[in-house]
mmCIF file of C-alpha atoms in Angstrom:
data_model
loop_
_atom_site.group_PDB
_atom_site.id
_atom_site.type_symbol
_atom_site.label_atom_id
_atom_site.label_comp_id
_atom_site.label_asym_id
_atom_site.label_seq_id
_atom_site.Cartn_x
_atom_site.Cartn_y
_atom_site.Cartn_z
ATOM 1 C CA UNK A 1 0.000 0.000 0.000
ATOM 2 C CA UNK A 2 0.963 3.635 -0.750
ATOM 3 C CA UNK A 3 1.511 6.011 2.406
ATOM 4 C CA UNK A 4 2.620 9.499 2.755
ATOM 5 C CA UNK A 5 4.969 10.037 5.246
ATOM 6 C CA UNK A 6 6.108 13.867 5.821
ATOM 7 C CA UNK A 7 4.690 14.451 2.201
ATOM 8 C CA UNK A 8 6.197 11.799 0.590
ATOM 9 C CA UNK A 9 4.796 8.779 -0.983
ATOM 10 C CA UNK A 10 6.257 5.406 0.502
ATOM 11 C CA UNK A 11 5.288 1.594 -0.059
ATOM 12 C CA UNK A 12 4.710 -0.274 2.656
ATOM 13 C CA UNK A 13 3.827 -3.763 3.993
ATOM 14 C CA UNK A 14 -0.825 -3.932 3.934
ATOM 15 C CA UNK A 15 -1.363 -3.855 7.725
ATOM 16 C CA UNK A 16 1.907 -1.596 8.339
ATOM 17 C CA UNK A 17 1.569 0.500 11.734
ATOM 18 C CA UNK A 18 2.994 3.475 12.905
ATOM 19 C CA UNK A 19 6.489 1.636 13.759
ATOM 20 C CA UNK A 20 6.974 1.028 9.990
ATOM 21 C CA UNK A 21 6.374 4.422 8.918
ATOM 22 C CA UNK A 22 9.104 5.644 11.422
ATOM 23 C CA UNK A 23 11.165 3.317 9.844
ATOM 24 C CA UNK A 24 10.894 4.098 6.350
ATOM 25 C CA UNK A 25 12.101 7.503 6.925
ATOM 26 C CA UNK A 26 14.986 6.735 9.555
ATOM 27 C CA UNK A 27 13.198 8.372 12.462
ATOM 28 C CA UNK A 28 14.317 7.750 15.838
ATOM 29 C CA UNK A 29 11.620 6.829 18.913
ATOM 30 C CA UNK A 30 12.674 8.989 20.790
ATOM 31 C CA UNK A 31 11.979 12.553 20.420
ATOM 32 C CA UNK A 32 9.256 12.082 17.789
ATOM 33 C CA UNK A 33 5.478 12.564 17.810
ATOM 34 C CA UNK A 34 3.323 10.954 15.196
ATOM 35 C CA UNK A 35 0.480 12.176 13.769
ATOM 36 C CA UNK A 36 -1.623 10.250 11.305
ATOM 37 C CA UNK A 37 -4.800 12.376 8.879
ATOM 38 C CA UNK A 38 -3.951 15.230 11.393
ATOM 39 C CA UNK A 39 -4.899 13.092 14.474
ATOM 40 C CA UNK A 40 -2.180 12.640 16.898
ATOM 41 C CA UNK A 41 -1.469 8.771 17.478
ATOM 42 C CA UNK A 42 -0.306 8.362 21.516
ATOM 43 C CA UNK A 43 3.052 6.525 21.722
ATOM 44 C CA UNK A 44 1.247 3.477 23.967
ATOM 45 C CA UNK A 45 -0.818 3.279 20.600
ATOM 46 C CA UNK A 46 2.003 2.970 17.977
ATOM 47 C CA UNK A 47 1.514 -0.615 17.649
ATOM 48 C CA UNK A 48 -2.107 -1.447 17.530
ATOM 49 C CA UNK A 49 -2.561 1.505 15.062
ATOM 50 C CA UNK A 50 -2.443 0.068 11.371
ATOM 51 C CA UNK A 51 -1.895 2.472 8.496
ATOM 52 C CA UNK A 52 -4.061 2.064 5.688
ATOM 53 C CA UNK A 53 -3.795 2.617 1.957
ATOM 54 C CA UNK A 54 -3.635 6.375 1.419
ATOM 55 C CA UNK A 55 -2.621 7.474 4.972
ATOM 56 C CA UNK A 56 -0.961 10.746 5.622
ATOM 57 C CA UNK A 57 1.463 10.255 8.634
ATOM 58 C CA UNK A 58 3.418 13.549 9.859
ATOM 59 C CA UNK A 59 6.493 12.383 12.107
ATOM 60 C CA UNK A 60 7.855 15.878 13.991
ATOM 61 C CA UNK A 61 10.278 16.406 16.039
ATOM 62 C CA UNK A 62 11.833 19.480 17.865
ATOM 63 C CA UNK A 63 13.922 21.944 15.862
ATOM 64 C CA UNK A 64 15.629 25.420 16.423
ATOM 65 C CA UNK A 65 12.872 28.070 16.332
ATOM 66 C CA UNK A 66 10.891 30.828 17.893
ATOM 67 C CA UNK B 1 18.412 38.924 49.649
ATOM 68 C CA UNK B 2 15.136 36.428 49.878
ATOM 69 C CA UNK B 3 15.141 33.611 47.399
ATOM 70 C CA UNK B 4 13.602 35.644 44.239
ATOM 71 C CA UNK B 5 12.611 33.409 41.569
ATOM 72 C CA UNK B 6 9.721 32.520 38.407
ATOM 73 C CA UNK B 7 7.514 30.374 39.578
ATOM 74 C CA UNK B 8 4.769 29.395 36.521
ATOM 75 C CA UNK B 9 2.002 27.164 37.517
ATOM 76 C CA UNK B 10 3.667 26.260 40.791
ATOM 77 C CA UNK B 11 6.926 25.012 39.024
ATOM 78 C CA UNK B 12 10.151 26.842 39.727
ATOM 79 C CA UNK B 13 12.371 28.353 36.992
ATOM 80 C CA UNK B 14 15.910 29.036 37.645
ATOM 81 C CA UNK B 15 16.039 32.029 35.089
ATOM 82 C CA UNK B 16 14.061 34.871 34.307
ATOM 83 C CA UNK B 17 15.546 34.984 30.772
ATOM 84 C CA UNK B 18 13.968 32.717 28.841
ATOM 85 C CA UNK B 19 15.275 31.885 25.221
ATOM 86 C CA UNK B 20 14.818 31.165 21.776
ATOM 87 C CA UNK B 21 16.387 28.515 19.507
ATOM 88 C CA UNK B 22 15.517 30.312 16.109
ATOM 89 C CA UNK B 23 18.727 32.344 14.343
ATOM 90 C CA UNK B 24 21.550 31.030 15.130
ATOM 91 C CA UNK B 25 23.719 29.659 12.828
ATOM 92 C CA UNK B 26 24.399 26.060 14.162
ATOM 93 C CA UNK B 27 24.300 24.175 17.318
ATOM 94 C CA UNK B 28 27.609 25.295 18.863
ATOM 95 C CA UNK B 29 27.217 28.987 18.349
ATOM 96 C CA UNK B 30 23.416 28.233 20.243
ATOM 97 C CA UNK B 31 25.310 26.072 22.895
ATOM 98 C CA UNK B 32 27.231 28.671 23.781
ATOM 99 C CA UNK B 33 24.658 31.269 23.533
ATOM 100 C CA UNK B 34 22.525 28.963 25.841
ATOM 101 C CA UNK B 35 25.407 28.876 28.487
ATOM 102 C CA UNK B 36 26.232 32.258 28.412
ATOM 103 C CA UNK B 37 22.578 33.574 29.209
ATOM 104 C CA UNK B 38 22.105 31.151 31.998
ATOM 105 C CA UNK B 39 18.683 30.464 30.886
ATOM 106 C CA UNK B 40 16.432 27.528 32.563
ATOM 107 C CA UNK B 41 13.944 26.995 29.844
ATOM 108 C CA UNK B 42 14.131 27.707 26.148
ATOM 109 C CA UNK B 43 11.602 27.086 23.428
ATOM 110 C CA UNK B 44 12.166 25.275 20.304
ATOM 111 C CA UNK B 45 9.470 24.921 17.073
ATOM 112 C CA UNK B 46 7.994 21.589 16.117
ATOM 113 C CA UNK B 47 8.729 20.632 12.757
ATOM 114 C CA UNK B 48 8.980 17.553 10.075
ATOM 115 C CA UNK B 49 11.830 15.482 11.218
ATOM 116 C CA UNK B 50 14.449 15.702 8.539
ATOM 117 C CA UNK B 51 16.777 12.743 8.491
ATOM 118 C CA UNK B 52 20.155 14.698 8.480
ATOM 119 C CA UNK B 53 19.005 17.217 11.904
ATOM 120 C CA UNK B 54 16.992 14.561 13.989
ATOM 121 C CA UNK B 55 16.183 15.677 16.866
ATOM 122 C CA UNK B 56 19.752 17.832 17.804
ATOM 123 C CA UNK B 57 18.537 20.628 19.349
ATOM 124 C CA UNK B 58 16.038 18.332 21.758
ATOM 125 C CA UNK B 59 19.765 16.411 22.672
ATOM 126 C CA UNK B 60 21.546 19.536 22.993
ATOM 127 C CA UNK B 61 19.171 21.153 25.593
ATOM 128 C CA UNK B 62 19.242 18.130 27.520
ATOM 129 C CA UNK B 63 22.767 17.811 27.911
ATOM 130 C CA UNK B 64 22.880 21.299 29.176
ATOM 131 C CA UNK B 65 19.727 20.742 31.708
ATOM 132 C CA UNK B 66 17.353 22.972 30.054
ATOM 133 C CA UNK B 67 13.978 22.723 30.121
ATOM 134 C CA UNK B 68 12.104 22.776 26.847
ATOM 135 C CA UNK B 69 9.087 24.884 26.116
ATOM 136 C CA UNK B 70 7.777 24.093 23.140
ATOM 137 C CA UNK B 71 6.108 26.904 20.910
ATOM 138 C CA UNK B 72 3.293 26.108 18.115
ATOM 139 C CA UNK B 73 4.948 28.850 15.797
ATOM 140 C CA UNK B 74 3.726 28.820 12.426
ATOM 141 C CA UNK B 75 0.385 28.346 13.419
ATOM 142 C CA UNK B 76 -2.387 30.579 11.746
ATOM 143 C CA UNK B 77 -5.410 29.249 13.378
ATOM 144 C CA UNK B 78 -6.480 27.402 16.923
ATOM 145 C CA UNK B 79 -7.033 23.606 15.400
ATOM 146 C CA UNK B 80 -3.242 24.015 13.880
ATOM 147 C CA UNK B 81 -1.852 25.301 17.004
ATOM 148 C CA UNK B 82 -3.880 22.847 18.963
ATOM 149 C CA UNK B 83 -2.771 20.006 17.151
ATOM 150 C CA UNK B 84 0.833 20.907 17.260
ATOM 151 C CA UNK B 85 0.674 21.363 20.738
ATOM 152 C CA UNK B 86 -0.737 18.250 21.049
ATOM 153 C CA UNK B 87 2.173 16.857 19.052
ATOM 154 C CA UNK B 88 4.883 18.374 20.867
ATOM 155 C CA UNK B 89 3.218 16.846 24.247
ATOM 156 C CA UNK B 90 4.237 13.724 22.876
ATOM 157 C CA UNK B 91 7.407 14.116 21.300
ATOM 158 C CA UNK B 92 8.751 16.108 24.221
ATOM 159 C CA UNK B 93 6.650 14.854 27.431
ATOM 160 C CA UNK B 94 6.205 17.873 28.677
ATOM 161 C CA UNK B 95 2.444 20.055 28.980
ATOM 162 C CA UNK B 96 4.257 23.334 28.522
ATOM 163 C CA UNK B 97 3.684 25.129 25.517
ATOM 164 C CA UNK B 98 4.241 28.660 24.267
ATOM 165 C CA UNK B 99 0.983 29.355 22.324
ATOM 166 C CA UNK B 100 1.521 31.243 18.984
ATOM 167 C CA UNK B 101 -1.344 31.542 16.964
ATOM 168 C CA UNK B 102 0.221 34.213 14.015
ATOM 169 C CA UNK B 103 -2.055 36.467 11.832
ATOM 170 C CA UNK B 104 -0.225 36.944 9.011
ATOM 171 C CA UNK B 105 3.464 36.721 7.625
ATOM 172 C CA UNK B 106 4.418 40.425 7.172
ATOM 173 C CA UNK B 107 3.087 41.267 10.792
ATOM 174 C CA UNK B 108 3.683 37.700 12.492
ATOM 175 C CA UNK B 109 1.400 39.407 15.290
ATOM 176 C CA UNK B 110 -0.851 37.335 17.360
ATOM 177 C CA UNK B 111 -4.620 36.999 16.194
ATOM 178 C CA UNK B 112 -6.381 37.377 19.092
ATOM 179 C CA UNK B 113 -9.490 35.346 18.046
ATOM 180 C CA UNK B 114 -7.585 32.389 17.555
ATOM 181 C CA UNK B 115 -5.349 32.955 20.110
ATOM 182 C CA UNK B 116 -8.102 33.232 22.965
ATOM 183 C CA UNK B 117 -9.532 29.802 21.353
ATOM 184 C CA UNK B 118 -6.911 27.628 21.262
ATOM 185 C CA UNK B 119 -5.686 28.770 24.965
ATOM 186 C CA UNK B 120 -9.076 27.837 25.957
ATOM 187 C CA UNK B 121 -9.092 24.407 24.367
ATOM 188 C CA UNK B 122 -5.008 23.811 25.671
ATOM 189 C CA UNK B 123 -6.187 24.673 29.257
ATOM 190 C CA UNK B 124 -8.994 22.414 29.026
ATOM 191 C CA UNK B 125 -6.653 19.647 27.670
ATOM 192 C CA UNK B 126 -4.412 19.854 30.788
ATOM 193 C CA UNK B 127 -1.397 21.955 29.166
ATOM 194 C CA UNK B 128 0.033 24.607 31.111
ATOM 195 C CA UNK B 129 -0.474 27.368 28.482
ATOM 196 C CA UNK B 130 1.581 30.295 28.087
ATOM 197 C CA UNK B 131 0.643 32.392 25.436
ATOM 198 C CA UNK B 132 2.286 34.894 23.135
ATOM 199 C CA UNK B 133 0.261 37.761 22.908
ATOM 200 C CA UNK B 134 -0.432 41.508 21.812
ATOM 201 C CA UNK B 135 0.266 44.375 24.020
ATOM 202 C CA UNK B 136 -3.213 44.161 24.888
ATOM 203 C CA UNK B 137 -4.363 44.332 28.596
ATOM 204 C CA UNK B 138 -7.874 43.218 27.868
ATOM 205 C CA UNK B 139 -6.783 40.658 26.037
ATOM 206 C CA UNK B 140 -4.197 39.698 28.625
ATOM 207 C CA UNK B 141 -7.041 39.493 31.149
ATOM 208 C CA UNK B 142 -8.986 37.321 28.771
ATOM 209 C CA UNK B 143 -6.193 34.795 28.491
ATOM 210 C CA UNK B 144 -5.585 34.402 32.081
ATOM 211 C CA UNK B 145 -9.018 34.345 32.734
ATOM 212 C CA UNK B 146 -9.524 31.333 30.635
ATOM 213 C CA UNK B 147 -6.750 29.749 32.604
ATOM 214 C CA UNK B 148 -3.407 30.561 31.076
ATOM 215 C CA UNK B 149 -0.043 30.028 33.533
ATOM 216 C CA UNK B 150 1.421 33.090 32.255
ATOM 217 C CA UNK B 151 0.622 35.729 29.576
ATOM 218 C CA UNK B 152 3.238 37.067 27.498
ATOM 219 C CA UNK B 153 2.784 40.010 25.506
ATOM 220 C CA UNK B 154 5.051 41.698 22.754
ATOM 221 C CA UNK B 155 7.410 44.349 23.267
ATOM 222 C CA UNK B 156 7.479 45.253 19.133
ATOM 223 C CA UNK B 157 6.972 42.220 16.478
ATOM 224 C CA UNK B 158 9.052 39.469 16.303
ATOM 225 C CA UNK B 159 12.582 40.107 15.123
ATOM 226 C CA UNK B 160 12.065 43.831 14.697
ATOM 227 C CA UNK B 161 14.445 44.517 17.789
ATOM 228 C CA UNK B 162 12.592 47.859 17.818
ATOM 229 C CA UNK B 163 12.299 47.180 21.737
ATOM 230 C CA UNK B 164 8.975 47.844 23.700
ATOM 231 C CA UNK B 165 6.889 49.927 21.678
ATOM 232 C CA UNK B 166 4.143 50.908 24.193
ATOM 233 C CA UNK B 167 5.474 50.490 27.988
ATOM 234 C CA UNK B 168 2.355 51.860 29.399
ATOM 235 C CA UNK B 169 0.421 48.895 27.880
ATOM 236 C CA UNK B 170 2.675 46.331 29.576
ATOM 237 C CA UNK B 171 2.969 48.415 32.835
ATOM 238 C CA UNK B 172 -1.304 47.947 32.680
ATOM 239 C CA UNK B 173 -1.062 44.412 31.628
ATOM 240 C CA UNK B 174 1.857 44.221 34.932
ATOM 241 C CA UNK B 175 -0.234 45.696 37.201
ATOM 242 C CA UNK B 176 -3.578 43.776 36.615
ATOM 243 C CA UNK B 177 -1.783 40.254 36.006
ATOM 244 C CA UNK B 178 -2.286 37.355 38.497
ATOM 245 C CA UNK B 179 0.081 35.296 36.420
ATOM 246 C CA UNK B 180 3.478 36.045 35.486
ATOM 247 C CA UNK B 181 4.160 37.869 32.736
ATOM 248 C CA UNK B 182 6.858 37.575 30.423
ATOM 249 C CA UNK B 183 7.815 40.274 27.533
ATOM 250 C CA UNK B 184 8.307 38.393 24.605
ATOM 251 C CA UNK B 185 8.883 39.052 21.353
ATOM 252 C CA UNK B 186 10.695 42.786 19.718
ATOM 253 C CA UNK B 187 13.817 42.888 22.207
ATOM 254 C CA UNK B 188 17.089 44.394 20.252
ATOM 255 C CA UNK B 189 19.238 44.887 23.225
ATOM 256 C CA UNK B 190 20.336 44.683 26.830
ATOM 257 C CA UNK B 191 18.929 48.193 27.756
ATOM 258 C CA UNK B 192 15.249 46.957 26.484
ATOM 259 C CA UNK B 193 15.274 43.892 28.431
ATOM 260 C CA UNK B 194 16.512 45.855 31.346
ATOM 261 C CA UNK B 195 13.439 48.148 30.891
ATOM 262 C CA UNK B 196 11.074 45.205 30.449
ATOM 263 C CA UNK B 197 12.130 44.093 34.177
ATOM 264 C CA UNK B 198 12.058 47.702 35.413
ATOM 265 C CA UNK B 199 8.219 47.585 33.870
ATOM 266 C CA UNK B 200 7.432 45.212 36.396
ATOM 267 C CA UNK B 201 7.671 42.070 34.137
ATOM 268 C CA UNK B 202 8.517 38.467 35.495
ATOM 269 C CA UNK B 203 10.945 37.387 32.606
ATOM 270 C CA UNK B 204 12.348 37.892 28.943
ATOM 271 C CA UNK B 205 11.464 35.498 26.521
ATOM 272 C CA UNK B 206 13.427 36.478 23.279
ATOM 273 C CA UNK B 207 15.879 34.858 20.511
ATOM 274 C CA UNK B 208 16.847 37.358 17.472
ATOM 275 C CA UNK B 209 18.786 39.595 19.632
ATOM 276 C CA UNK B 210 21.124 36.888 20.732
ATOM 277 C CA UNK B 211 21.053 34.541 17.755
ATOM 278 C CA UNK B 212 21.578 37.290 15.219
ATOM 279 C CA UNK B 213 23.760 39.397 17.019
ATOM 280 C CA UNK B 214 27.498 39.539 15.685
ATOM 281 C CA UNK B 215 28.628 38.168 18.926
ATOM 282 C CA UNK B 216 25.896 35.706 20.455
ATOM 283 C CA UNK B 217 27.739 34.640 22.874
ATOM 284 C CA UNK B 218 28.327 38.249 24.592
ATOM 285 C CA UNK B 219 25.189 39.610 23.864
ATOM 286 C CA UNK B 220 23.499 36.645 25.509
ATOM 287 C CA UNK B 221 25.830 37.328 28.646
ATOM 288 C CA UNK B 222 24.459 41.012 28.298
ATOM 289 C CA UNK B 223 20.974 40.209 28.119
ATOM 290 C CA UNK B 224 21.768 37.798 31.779
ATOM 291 C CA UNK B 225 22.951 40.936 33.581
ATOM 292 C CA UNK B 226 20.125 43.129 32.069
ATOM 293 C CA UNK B 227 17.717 40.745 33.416
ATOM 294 C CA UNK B 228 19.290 40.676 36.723
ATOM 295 C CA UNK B 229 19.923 44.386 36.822
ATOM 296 C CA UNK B 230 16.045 45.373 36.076
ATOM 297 C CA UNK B 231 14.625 42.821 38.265
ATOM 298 C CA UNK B 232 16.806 44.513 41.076
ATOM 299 C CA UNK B 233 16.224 48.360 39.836
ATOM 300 C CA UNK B 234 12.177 46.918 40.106
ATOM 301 C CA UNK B 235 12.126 46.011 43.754
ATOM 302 C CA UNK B 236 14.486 48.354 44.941
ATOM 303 C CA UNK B 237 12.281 51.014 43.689
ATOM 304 C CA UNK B 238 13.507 53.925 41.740
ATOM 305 C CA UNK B 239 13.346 57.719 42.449
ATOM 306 C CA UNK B 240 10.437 60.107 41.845
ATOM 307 C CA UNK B 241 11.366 62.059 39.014
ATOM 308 C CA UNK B 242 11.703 66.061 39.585
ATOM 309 C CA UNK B 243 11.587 68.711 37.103
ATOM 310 C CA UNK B 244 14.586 70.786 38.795
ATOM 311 C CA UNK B 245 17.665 69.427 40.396
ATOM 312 C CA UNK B 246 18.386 68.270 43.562
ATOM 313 C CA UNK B 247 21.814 68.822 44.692
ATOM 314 C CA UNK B 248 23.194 65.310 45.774
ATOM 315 C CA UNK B 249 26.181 67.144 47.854
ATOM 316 C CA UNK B 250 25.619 68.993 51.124
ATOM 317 C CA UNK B 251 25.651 72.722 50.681
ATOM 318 C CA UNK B 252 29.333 74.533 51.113
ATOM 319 C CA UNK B 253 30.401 75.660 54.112
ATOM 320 C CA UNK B 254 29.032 79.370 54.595
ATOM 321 C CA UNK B 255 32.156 80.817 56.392
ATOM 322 C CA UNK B 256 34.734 78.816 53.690
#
């Protein structure tokens, strides 16, 4: 299935959570907050949360600013 | 001297200069910025991760012990700012947030309407809220009213370093505030941030005027003692001003 991830298509695994999507981009756990079609997805819930064809998953982090 | 420090929401802050992360030209020159102004807490901008930054300015404040406040800049309405806020809760584990909800990009001043909103929804959602706001004392009231920890109005807009623009506003805002209040936001250099204090405010927030100054390092040393300095000037109370002069010597001797 297709996801975006931080605006950018990526193929991943049917059934792929949150974990996957991290992955695919080289993310750390730490430090990170996930948000999937602009609902944030609670680290306890990373991986019982499938992604699902079409997803758009934001992965931010902290960066110099303001 | 009694112990004389920020307290917001009941949690103690070993600075009253707050700072930004935003300018500076890499993570050493902002280390040693950071050092130099002896800050406690300093707020940093939630963004895409990119894969060659991760997450080094989340690593670098915790190696030097400071808390991180993070901001929802960028925002333009409450459900954005919300949402990042939300966001940076999790990334960061912390319910602080500096609440920016931006009109427009020429400006970057606060939009009150959305502001007010999304400090009401925060609040409700269990974040200590501190927002960045106009030099407005009604809408100061409004925001702590709704339950902000803090209210932090502008001095001049952000990264004009044309200092504080109206100081009766934020002596009004001062002197009606049951929450701290922090200038934030127009600061250009140590004598302004001085002058915020001697206004009565709690703490500094600001960023350009280190991060873009030729010499962050120094400046950010300068803006520690101006903090210091107009904190002390504020308690100890300056003079009435007089329209003549007052001779400061005793008068000569008569029969000299």
């Amino acid at each position: 299935m297709k996801v975006w991830i931080n605006g950018d298509a990526h193929e991943l695994a049917d059934g792929a959570g949150v974990v996957a999507a991290l992955d695919a981009i080289g993310a750390p756990r730490q430090g990170v907050a996930v948000a999937v079609d602009a609902e944030v997805v609670p680290r306890a819930e990373w991986d019982a949360t499938a992604l699902t064809d079409g997803a758009r998953v934001e992965v931010l982090t902290a960066v110099q600013g303001g | 001297m009694t112990e004389d420090q920020l307290v917001v929401a009941g949690r103690k802050i070993g600075s009253r200069l707050i700072m930004g992360t935003g300018g500076a030209g890499n993570l050493e020159i902002l280390e040693r910025a950071l050092v130099a102004s002896g800050t406690a807490l300093t707020t940093v901008a939630m963004r895409r991760i990119d894969a060659t930054t991760g997450t080094g300015v989340l690593d670098l404040l915790r190696h030097l012990g400071i808390e991180v406040l993070p901001n929802t800049a960028g925002c333009r309405s409450a459900a954005e700012a919300v949402l990042t806020a939300r966001l940076a809760r999790e990334a960061l584990e912390t319910d602080l947030v500096k609440l920016e909800v931006v009109a427009d990009e020429r400006t970057l001043l606060p939009d009150p309407i959305e502001l007010l909103d999304a400090a009401e929804q925060l609040v409700d959602d269990g974040f200590t809220v501190l927002p960045y706001t106009n030099d407005d004392p009604v809408l100061a009231r409004r925001l702590e009213s709704v339950g902000c920890a803090a209210v932090m109005p502008l001095g001049s807009p952000i990264g004009t370093g044309l200092g504080i623009r109206n100081p009766h506003n934020i002596a009004m805002i001062v002197e009606q505030a049951g929450v701290p209040v922090v200038l934030d936001a127009g600061i250009g250099t140590a004598s302004e941030a001085a002058q915020a204090m001697e206004l009565g405010c709690d703490a500094v927030l600001l960023a350009t005027a280190v991060t873009r100054a030729g010499d962050p390092e120094r400046m950010a040393h300068a803006m520690r003692l101006a903090v210091e300095a107009g904190r002390a000037a504020h308690g100890a109370g300056r003079i009435p001003r007089r329209y003549w002069a007052q001779a400061s010597s005793p008068d000569l001797d008569p029969s000299s």
